[in-house]
Short mmCIF file of C-alpha atoms in Angstrom, two decimals:
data_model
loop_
_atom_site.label_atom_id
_atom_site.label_comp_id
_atom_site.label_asym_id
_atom_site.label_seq_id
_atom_site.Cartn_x
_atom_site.Cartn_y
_atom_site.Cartn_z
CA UNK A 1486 -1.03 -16.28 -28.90
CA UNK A 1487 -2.82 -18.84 -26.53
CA UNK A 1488 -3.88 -22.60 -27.56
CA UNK A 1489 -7.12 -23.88 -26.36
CA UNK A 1490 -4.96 -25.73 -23.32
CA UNK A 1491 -3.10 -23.92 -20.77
CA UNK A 1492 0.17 -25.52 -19.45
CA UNK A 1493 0.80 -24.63 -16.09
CA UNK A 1494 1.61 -27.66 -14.51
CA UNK A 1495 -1.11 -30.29 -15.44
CA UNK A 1496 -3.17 -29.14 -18.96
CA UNK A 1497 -6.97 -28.86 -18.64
CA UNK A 1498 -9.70 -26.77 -21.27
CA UNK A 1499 -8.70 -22.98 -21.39
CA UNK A 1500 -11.87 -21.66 -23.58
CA UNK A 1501 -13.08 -18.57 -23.36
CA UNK A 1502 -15.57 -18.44 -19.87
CA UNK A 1503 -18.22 -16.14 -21.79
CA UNK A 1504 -21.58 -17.81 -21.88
CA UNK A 1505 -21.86 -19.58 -25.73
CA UNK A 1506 -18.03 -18.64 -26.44
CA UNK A 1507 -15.42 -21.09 -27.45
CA UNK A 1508 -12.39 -19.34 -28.21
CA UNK A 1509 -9.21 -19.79 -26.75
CA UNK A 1510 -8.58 -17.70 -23.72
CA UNK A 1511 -6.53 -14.19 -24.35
CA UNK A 1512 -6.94 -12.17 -20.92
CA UNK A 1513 -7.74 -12.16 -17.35
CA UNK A 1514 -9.77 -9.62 -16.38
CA UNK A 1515 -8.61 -8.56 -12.61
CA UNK A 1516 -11.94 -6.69 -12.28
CA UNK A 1517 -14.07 -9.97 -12.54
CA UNK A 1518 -12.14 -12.11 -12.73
CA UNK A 1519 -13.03 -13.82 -15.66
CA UNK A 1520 -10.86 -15.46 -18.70
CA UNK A 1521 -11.90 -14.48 -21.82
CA UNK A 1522 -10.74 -14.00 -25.43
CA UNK A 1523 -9.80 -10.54 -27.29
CA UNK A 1524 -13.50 -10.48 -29.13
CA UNK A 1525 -15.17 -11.09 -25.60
CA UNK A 1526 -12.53 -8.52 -23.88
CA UNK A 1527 -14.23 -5.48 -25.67
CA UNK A 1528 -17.31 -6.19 -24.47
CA UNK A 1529 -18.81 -4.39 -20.95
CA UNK A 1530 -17.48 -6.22 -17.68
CA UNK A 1531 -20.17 -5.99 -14.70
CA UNK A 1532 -22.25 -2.88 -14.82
CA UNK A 1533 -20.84 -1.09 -18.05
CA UNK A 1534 -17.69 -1.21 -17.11
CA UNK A 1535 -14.80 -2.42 -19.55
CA UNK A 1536 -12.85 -5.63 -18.30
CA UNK A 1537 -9.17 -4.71 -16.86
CA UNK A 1538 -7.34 -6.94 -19.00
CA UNK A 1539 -4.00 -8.90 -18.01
CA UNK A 1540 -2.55 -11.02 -21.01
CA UNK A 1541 -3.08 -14.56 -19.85
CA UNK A 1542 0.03 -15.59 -19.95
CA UNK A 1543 1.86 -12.46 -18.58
CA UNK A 1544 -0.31 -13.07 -16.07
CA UNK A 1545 0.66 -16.39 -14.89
CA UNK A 1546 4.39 -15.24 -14.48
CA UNK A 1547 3.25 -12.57 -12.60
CA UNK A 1548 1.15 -14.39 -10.20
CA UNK A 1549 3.96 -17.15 -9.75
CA UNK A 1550 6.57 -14.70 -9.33
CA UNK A 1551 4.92 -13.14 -7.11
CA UNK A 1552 3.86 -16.43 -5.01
CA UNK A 1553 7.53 -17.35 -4.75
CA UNK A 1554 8.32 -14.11 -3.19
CA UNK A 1555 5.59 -13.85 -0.70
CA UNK A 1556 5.96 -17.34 0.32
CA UNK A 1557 9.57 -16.65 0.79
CA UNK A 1558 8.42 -14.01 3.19
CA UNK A 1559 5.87 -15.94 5.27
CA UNK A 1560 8.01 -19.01 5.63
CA UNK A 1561 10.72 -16.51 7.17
CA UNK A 1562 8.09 -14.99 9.80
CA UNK A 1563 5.79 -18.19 10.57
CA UNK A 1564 8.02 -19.09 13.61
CA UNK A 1565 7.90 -15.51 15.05
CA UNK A 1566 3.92 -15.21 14.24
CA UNK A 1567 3.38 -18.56 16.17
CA UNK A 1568 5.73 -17.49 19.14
CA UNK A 1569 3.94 -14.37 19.11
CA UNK A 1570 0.00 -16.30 18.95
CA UNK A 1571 1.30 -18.98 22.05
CA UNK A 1572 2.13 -15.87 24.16
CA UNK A 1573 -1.22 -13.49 23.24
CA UNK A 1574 -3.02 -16.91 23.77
CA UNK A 1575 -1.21 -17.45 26.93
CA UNK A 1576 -1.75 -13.96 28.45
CA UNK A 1577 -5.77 -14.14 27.17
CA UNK A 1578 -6.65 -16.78 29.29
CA UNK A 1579 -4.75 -15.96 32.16
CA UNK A 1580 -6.66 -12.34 31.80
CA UNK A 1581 -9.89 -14.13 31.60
CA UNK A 1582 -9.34 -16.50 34.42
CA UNK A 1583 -8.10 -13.56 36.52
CA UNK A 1584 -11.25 -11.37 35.79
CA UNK A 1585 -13.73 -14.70 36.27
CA UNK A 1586 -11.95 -15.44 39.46
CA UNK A 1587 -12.60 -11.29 40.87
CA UNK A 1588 -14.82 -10.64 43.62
CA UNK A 1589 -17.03 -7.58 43.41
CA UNK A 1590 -14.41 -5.28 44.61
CA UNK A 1591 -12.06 -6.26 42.93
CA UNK A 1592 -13.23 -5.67 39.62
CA UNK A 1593 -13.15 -1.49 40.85
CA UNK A 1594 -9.73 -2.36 41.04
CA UNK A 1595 -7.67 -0.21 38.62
CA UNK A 1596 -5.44 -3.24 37.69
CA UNK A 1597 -9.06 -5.37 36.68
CA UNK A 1598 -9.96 -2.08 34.91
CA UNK A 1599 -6.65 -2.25 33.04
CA UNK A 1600 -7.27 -5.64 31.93
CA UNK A 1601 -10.37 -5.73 31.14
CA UNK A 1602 -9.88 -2.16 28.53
CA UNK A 1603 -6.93 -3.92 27.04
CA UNK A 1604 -8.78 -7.12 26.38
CA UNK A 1605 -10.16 -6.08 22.80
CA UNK A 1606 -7.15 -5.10 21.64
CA UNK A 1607 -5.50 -8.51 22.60
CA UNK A 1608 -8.29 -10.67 21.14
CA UNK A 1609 -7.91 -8.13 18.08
CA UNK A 1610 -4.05 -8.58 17.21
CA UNK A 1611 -5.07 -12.43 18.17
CA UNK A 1612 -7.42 -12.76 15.25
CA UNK A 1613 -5.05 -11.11 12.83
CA UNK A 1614 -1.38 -12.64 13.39
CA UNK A 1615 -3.96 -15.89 13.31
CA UNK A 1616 -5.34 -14.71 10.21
CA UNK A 1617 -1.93 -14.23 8.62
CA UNK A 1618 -0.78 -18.30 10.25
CA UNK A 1619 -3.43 -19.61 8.17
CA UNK A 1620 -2.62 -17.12 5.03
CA UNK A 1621 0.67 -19.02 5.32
CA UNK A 1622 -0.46 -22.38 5.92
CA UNK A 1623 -2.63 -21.80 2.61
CA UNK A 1624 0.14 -21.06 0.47
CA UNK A 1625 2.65 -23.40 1.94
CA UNK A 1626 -0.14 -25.96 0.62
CA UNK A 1627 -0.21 -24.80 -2.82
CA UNK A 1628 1.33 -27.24 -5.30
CA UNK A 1629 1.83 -24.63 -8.45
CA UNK A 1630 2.73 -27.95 -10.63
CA UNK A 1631 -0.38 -29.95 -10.05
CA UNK A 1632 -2.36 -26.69 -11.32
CA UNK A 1633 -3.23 -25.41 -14.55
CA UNK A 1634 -2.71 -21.75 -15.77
CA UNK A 1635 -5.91 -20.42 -14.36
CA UNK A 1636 -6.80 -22.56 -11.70
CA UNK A 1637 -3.43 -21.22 -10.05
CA UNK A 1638 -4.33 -17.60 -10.52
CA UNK A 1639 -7.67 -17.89 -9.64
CA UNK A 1640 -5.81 -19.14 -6.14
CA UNK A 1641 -3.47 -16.31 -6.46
CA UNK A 1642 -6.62 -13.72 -6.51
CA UNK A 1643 -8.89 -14.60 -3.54
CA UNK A 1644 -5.96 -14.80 -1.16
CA UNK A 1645 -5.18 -11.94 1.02
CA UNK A 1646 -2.04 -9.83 0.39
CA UNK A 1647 -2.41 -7.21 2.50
CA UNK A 1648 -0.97 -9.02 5.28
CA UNK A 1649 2.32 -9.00 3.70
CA UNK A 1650 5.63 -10.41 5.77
CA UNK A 1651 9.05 -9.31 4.39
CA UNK A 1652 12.29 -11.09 4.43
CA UNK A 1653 15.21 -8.78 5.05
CA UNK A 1654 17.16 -7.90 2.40
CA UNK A 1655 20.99 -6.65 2.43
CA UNK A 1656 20.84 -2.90 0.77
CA UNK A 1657 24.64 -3.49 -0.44
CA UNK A 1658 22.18 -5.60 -2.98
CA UNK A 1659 19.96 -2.63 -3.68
CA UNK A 1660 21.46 0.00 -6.65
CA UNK A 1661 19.73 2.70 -8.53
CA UNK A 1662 20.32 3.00 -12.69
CA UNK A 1663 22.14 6.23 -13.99
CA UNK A 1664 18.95 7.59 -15.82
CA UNK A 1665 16.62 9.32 -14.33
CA UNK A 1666 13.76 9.91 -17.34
CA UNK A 1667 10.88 12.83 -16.30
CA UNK A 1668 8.18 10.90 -17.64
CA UNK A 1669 5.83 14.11 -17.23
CA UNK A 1670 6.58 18.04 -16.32
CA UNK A 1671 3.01 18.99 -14.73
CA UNK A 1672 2.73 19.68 -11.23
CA UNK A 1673 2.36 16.12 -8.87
CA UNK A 1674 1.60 15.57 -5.54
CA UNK A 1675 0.86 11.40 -5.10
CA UNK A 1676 1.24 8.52 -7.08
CA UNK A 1677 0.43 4.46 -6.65
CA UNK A 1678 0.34 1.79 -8.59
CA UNK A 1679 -2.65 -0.53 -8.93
CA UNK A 1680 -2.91 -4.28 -9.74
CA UNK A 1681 -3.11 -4.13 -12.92
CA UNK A 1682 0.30 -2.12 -13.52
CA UNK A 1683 -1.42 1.26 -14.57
CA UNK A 1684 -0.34 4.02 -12.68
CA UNK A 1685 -2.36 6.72 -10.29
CA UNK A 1686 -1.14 9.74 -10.57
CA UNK A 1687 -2.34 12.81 -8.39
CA UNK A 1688 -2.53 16.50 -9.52
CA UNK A 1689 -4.70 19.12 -9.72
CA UNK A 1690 -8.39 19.06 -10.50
CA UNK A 1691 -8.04 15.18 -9.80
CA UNK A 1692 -5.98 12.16 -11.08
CA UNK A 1693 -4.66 10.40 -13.92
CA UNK A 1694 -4.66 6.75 -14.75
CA UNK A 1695 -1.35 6.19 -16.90
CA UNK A 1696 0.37 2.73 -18.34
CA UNK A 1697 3.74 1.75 -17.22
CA UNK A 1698 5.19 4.22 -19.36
CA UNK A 1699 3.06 7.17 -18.23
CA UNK A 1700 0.75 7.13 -21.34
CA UNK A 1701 -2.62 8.96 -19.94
CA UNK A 1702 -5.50 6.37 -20.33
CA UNK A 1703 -7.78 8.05 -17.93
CA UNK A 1704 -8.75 11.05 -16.10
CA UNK A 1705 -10.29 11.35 -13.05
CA UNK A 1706 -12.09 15.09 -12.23
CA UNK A 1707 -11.91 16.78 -9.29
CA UNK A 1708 -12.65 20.14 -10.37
CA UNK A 1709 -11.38 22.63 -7.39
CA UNK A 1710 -9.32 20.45 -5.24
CA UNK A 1711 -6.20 19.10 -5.71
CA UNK A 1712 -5.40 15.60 -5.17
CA UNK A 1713 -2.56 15.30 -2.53
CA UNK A 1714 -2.99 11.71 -2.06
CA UNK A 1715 -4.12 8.91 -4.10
CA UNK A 1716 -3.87 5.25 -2.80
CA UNK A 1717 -5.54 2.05 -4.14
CA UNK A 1718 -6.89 -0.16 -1.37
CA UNK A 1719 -9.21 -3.29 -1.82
CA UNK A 1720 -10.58 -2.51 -5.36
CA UNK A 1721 -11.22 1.65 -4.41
CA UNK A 1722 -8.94 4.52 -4.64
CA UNK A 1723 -8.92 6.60 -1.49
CA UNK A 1724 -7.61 10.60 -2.32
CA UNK A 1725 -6.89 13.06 0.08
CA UNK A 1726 -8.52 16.48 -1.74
CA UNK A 1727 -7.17 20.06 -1.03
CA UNK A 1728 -9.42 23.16 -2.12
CA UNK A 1729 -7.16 25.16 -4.29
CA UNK A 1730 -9.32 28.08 -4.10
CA UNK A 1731 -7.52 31.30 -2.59
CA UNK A 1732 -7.57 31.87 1.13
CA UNK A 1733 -9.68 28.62 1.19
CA UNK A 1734 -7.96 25.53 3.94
CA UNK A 1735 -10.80 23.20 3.20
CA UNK A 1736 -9.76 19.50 3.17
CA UNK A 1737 -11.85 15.99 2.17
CA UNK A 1738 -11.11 12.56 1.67
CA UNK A 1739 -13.12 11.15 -1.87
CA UNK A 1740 -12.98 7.57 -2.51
CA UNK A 1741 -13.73 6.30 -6.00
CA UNK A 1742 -15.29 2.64 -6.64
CA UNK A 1743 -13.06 0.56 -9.45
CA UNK A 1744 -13.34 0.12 -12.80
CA UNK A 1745 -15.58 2.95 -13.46
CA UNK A 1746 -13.99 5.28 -10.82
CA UNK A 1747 -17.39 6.80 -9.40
CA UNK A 1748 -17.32 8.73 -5.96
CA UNK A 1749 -18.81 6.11 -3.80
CA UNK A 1750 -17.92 8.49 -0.06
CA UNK A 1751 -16.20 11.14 0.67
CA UNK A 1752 -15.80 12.98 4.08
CA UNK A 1753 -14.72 16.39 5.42
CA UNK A 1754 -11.51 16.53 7.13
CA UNK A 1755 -9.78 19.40 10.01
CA UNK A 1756 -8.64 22.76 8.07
CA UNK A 1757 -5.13 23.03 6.53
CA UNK A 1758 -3.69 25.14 3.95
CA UNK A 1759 -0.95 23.22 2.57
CA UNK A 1760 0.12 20.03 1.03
CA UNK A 1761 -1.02 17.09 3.61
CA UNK A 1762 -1.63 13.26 3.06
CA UNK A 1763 -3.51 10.16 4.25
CA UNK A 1764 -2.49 6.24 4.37
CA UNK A 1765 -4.62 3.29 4.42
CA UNK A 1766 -4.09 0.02 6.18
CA UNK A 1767 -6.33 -2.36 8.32
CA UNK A 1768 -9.47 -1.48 6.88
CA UNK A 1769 -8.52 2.25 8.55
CA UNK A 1770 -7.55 5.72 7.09
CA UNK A 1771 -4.99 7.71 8.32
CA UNK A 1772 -5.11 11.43 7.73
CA UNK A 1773 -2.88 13.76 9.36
CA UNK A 1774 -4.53 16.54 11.24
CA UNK A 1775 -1.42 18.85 11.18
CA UNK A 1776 -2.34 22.04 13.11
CA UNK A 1777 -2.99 20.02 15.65
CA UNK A 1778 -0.21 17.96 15.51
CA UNK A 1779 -1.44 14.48 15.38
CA UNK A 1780 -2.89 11.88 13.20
CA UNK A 1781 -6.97 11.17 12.79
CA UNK A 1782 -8.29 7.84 12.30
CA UNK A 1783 -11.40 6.68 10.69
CA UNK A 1784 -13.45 3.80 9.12
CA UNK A 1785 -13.04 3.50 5.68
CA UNK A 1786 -16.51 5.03 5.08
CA UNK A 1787 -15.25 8.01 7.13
CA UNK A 1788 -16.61 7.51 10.88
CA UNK A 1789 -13.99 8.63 13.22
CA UNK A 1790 -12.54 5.95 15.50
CA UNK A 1791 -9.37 7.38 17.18
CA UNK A 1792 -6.63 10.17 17.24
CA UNK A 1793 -2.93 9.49 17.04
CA UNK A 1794 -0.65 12.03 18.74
CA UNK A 1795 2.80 11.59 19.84
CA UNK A 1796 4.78 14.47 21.88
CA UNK A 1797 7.45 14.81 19.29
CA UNK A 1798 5.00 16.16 16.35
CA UNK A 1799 5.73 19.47 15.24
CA UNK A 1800 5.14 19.38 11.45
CA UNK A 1801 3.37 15.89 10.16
CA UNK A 1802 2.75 15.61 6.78
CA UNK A 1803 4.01 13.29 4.31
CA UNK A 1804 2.50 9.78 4.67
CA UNK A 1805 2.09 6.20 2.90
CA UNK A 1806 0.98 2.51 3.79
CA UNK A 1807 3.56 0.32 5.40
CA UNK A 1808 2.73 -3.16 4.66
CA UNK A 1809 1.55 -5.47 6.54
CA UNK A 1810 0.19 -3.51 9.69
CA UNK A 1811 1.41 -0.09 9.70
CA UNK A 1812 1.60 3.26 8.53
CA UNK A 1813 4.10 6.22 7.60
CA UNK A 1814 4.29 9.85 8.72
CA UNK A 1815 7.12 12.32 8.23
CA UNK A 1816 8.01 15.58 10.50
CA UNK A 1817 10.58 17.23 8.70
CA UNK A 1818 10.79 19.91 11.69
CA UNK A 1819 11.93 17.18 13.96
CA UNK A 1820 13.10 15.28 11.30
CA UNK A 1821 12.11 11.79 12.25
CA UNK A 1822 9.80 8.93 10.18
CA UNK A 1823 7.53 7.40 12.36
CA UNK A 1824 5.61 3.86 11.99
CA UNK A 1825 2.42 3.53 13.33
CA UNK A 1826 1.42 -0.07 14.28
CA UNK A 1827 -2.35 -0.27 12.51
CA UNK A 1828 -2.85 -3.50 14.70
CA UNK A 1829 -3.37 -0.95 18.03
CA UNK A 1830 -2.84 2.60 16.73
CA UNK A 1831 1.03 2.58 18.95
CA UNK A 1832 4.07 4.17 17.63
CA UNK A 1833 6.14 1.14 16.73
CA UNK A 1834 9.28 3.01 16.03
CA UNK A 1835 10.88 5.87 14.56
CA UNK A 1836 14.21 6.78 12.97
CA UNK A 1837 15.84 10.11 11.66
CA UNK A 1838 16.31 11.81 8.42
CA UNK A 1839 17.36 15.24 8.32
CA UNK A 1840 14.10 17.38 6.63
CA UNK A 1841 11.88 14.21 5.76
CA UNK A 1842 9.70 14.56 3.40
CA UNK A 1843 8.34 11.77 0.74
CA UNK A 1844 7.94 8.55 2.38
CA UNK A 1845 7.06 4.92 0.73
CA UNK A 1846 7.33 0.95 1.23
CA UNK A 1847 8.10 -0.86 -0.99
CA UNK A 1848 7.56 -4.69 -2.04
CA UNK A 1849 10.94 -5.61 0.15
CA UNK A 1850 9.82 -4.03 3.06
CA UNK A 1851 12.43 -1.02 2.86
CA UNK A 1852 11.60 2.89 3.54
CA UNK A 1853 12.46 4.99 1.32
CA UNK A 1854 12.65 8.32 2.31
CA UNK A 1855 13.36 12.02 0.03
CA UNK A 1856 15.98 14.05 2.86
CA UNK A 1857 15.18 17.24 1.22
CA UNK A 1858 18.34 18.99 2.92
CA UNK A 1859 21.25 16.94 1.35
CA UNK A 1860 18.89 15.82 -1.80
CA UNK A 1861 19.63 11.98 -1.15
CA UNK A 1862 17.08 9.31 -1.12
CA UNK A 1863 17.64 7.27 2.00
CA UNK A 1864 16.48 3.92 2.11
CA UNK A 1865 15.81 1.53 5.20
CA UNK A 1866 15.78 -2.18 5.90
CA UNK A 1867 12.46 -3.16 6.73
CA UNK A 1868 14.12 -4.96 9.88
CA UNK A 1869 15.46 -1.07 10.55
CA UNK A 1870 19.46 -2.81 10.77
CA UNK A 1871 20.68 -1.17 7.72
CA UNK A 1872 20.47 2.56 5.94
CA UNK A 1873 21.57 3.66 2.79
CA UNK A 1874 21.69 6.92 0.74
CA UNK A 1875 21.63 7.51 -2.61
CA UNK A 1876 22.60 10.87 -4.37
CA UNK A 1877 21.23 10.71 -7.65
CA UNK A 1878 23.51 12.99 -9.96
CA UNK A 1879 20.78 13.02 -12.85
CA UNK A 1880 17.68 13.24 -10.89
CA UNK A 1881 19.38 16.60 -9.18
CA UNK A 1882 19.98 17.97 -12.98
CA UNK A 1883 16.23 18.14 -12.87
CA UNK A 1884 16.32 20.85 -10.48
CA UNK A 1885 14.00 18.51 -7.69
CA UNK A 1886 13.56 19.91 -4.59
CA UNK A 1887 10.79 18.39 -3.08
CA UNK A 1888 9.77 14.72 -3.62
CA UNK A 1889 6.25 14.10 -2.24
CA UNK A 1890 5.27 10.72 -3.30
CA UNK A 1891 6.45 7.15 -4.18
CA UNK A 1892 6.04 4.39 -5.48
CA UNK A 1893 7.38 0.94 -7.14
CA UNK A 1894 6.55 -1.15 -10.44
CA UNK A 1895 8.21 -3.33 -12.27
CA UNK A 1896 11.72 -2.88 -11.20
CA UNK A 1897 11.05 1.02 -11.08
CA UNK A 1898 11.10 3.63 -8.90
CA UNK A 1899 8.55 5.98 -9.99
CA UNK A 1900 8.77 9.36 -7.50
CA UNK A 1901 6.05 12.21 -7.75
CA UNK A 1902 9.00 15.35 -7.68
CA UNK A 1903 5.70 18.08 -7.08
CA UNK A 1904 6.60 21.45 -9.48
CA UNK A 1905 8.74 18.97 -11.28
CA UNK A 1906 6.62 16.30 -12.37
CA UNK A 1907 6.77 12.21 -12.49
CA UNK A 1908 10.11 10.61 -12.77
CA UNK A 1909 11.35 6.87 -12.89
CA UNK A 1910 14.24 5.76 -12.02
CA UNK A 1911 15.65 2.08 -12.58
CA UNK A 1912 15.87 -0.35 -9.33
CA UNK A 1913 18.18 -3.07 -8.91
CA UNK A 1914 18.14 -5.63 -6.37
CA UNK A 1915 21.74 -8.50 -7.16
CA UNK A 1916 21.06 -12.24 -6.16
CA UNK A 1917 21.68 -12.91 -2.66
CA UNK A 1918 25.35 -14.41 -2.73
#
């Protein structure tokens, strides 16, 4: 399949990077990161573990694919970011100088006090729309031709996606296939999709690791609990976990290390006796506390740092990551979608959607939202300019009520439809004209 070059741009040696191996490379292993051949593959990867293999040259298109689209993205938002980094920069050091320049009674003053609490949070959002500048500036230097195969995804690997900019797209674009396939008929709660292309899948007494066509490969136990929520962040899978036992309201977030998928923390979390979810973004996770009608937040070993509440919140419960800085949550009582900003824990803005329940990003920056009340799927610009619903004649054949999880991969809508199991549903975005 592979020569002992790879062509990506410029040729250079593409043997096998197993010590005393020679063979021409077959995979990429996105676990550590290694390129090896198919004898070396089946061998353990880094304490036991087996290597997550990527065929090399799948691969490559990916990560260049991929590239182009992101870099489309930060080129569109580098002139905002900078705007935004003059003006934090601007209003920093006239804080400072202000707060140097106090005398001793001033400083009591409440508008010193003001300043001075709201500093951190300035100097924080400073360091990250910096952080995402130089992202940009990185890839903006990358010349893909002058690089061979696996020098360029090497690149592609130790650079920071999470802070993700979107360019808008037009949702006229944006169609849904006529099939709807139910790719599995057990109960669902949660589903994600992790680098590699395999699938998480929540359910009860844990989660399943499937291929893109829903194949089980692994399971994950959690005997007891159901798994509401099940999101891959930074190489671990963080799961919301419901005790399914009668009478019993007991909640817990479990977070499993990658490849092996070994508990590595878990936490306990307020009471609640239904279906409830968590997000992760910013190195924080989001749980929704919903008796009490707001949202906690805590350090992704589980110390608690903050509460969200907002005086609309009647009912949140559905919730999913909103790249690059925010987070989901659903009320269907109220029926609004909110967006938490992750940079400062603020609302950033909300829309309605009568009965909300499901809620997802996806790769364009668009929410897609299940309105359980008309059965449509209602999707969002990510610039919040634009809706669109879709009623999906053969997904309501299935008899769907609720839909309580998204997500995307490879073109395909994947939803988790709870009593009635994982379905996919083809995605199509035109050319821009």
């Amino acid at each position: 399949m592979t020569t002992n070059k790879a062509k990506g741009g410029s040729s250079s040696s593409a043997d096998c990077q197993t010590e005393g191996c020679d063979r021409p490379i077959d995979w990429y292993c996105r676990y550590c990161k290694g390129f090896i051949c198919t004898r070396c593959s089946k061998k353990p990867c880094g304490d036991e573990a087996q290597h997550q293999s990527e065929d090399f040259e799948e691969m490559y298109k990916l990560c260049t694919n991929k590239y182009k689209e992101y870099l489309d993205g930060k080129n569109s938002a580098v002139s905002g970011l900078s705007q935004q980094q003059k003006r934090l920069q601007e209003e920093l050091a006239s804080d400072i100088k202000r707060m140097s320049e106090a005398t001793p009674e001033q400083l009591a003053s409440p508008e010193i006090i003001k300043i001075t609490a709201d500093l951190p949070r300035k100097q924080k959002l400073l360091q990250d729309i910096s952080k995402q500048l130089n992202q940009a500036e990185a890839f903006q230097s990358v010349d893909i031709k002058s690089m061979s195969q696996q020098e360029f995804i090497t690149v592609f690997d130790k650079l920071d996606f999470d802070g993700y900019v979107f360019a808008v797209t037009d949702l006229d674009r944006i169609t849904l296939g006529e099939k709807c396939e139910v790719i599995s008929d057990k109960k669902c709660y949660d589903l994600d999709v992790i680098p590699s292309g395999q699938i998480l899948i929540g359910k009860k007494d844990g989660f399943d690791i499937c291929d893109k066509n829903g194949k089980v490969l692994r399971s994950v136990k959690v005997n007891g609990f159901s798994i509401t929520t099940v999101q891959y962040y930074k190489s671990k899978i963080y799961t919301l976990a419901k005790d399914y036992t009668k009478d019993s309201k007991k909640r817990k977030v479990m977070v499993f290390e990658m490849p092996n998928y070994t508990e590595s923390a878990s936490w306990s979390l307020p009471d609640f006796g239904y279906i409830s979810m968590l997000a992760v973004n910013n190195d924080k996770v989001y749980v929704v506390d919903c008796d009490a009608k707001k949202v906690k937040v805590y350090s992704l070993t589980g110390k608690p740092i903050s509460d969200f509440s907002h005086s609309g919140f009647i009912d949140p419960i559905y919730m999913s990551s909103c790249p690059p800085d925010g987070v989901l949550v659903t009320d269907w009582q109220t029926g609004l979608v909110y967006k938490i900003n992750c940079m400062n824990d603020q609302l950033a803005w909300e829309f309605k959607v009568k009965e909300p329940r499901g809620v997802f990003c996806d790769k364009l920056g668009n929410i897609w939202v299940w309105a359980r009340k008309s059965k449509e799927l209602v999707l969002r610009s990510s610039d919040g300019k634009q809706t669109k619903s879709f009623s999906h004649p053969e997904l309501l054949k299935t008899g769907v009520d609720f839909i309580t999880g998204f997500s995307m991969s490879e073109g395909e809508l994947w939803l988790a439809a709870y009593s009635k199991g994982v379905m996919r549903i083809e995605m199509n975005v035109a050319p821009a004209k």
